[in-house]
Short mmCIF file of C-alpha atoms in Angstrom, two decimals:
data_model
loop_
_atom_site.label_atom_id
_atom_site.label_comp_id
_atom_site.label_asym_id
_atom_site.label_seq_id
_atom_site.Cartn_x
_atom_site.Cartn_y
_atom_site.Cartn_z
CA UNK A 1 97.00 80.26 111.44
CA UNK A 2 98.13 83.90 111.40
CA UNK A 3 96.40 86.48 113.56
CA UNK A 4 94.15 88.94 111.77
CA UNK A 5 95.70 92.39 111.34
CA UNK A 6 93.48 95.33 112.22
CA UNK A 7 94.81 97.99 109.86
CA UNK A 8 92.43 100.64 111.20
CA UNK A 9 93.69 100.09 114.75
CA UNK A 10 97.32 100.23 113.61
CA UNK A 11 96.69 103.46 111.67
CA UNK A 12 94.81 104.98 114.63
CA UNK A 13 97.68 104.12 116.96
CA UNK A 14 100.26 105.59 114.59
CA UNK A 15 98.27 108.81 114.21
CA UNK A 16 97.65 109.16 117.95
CA UNK A 17 101.34 108.56 118.75
CA UNK A 18 102.43 110.99 116.05
CA UNK A 19 100.10 113.72 117.31
CA UNK A 20 101.21 113.16 120.92
CA UNK A 21 104.86 113.34 119.89
CA UNK A 22 104.37 116.54 117.90
CA UNK A 23 102.52 118.20 120.80
CA UNK A 24 105.18 117.13 123.34
CA UNK A 25 108.17 118.07 121.18
CA UNK A 26 106.90 121.05 119.20
CA UNK A 27 103.69 122.31 120.82
CA UNK A 28 100.03 122.38 119.98
CA UNK A 29 100.45 124.98 117.22
CA UNK A 30 102.77 122.60 115.34
CA UNK A 31 100.26 119.78 115.81
CA UNK A 32 97.54 121.95 114.26
CA UNK A 33 99.88 122.67 111.35
CA UNK A 34 100.50 118.95 110.92
CA UNK A 35 96.77 118.27 111.02
CA UNK A 36 96.09 120.68 108.18
CA UNK A 37 99.03 119.32 106.19
CA UNK A 38 97.62 115.81 106.64
CA UNK A 39 94.18 117.11 105.78
CA UNK A 40 95.48 118.53 102.50
CA UNK A 41 97.03 115.19 101.57
CA UNK A 42 94.84 112.56 103.21
CA UNK A 43 91.72 113.76 104.94
CA UNK A 44 90.50 115.65 101.88
CA UNK A 45 89.32 112.24 100.64
CA UNK A 46 87.17 111.77 103.77
CA UNK A 47 85.80 115.27 103.34
CA UNK A 48 84.91 114.68 99.69
CA UNK A 49 83.36 111.28 100.33
CA UNK A 50 81.73 111.71 103.75
CA UNK A 51 81.84 115.41 104.67
CA UNK A 52 83.87 117.48 107.10
CA UNK A 53 81.95 116.07 110.08
CA UNK A 54 83.50 112.67 109.31
CA UNK A 55 86.96 114.24 109.32
CA UNK A 56 86.32 115.94 112.65
CA UNK A 57 84.83 112.76 114.14
CA UNK A 58 87.95 110.85 113.14
CA UNK A 59 90.23 113.62 114.40
CA UNK A 60 88.42 113.72 117.76
CA UNK A 61 88.63 109.94 118.02
CA UNK A 62 92.40 109.81 117.52
CA UNK A 63 93.10 112.91 119.61
CA UNK A 64 91.24 111.34 122.58
CA UNK A 65 93.59 108.37 122.46
#
């Protein structure tokens, strides 16, 4: 029997690693730029469906990791 894949956990890990890498290699300003680029393409859905507080809650969750 195959192990269950936790897609949310995988996505969270990818986002956290990406943000950490951008900060380490390019600085916090670049990470903020990436965030808003991602927001334009991805997080706008969360904003439309659940509000900006949901976006910020998710952002804070992955940035803490």
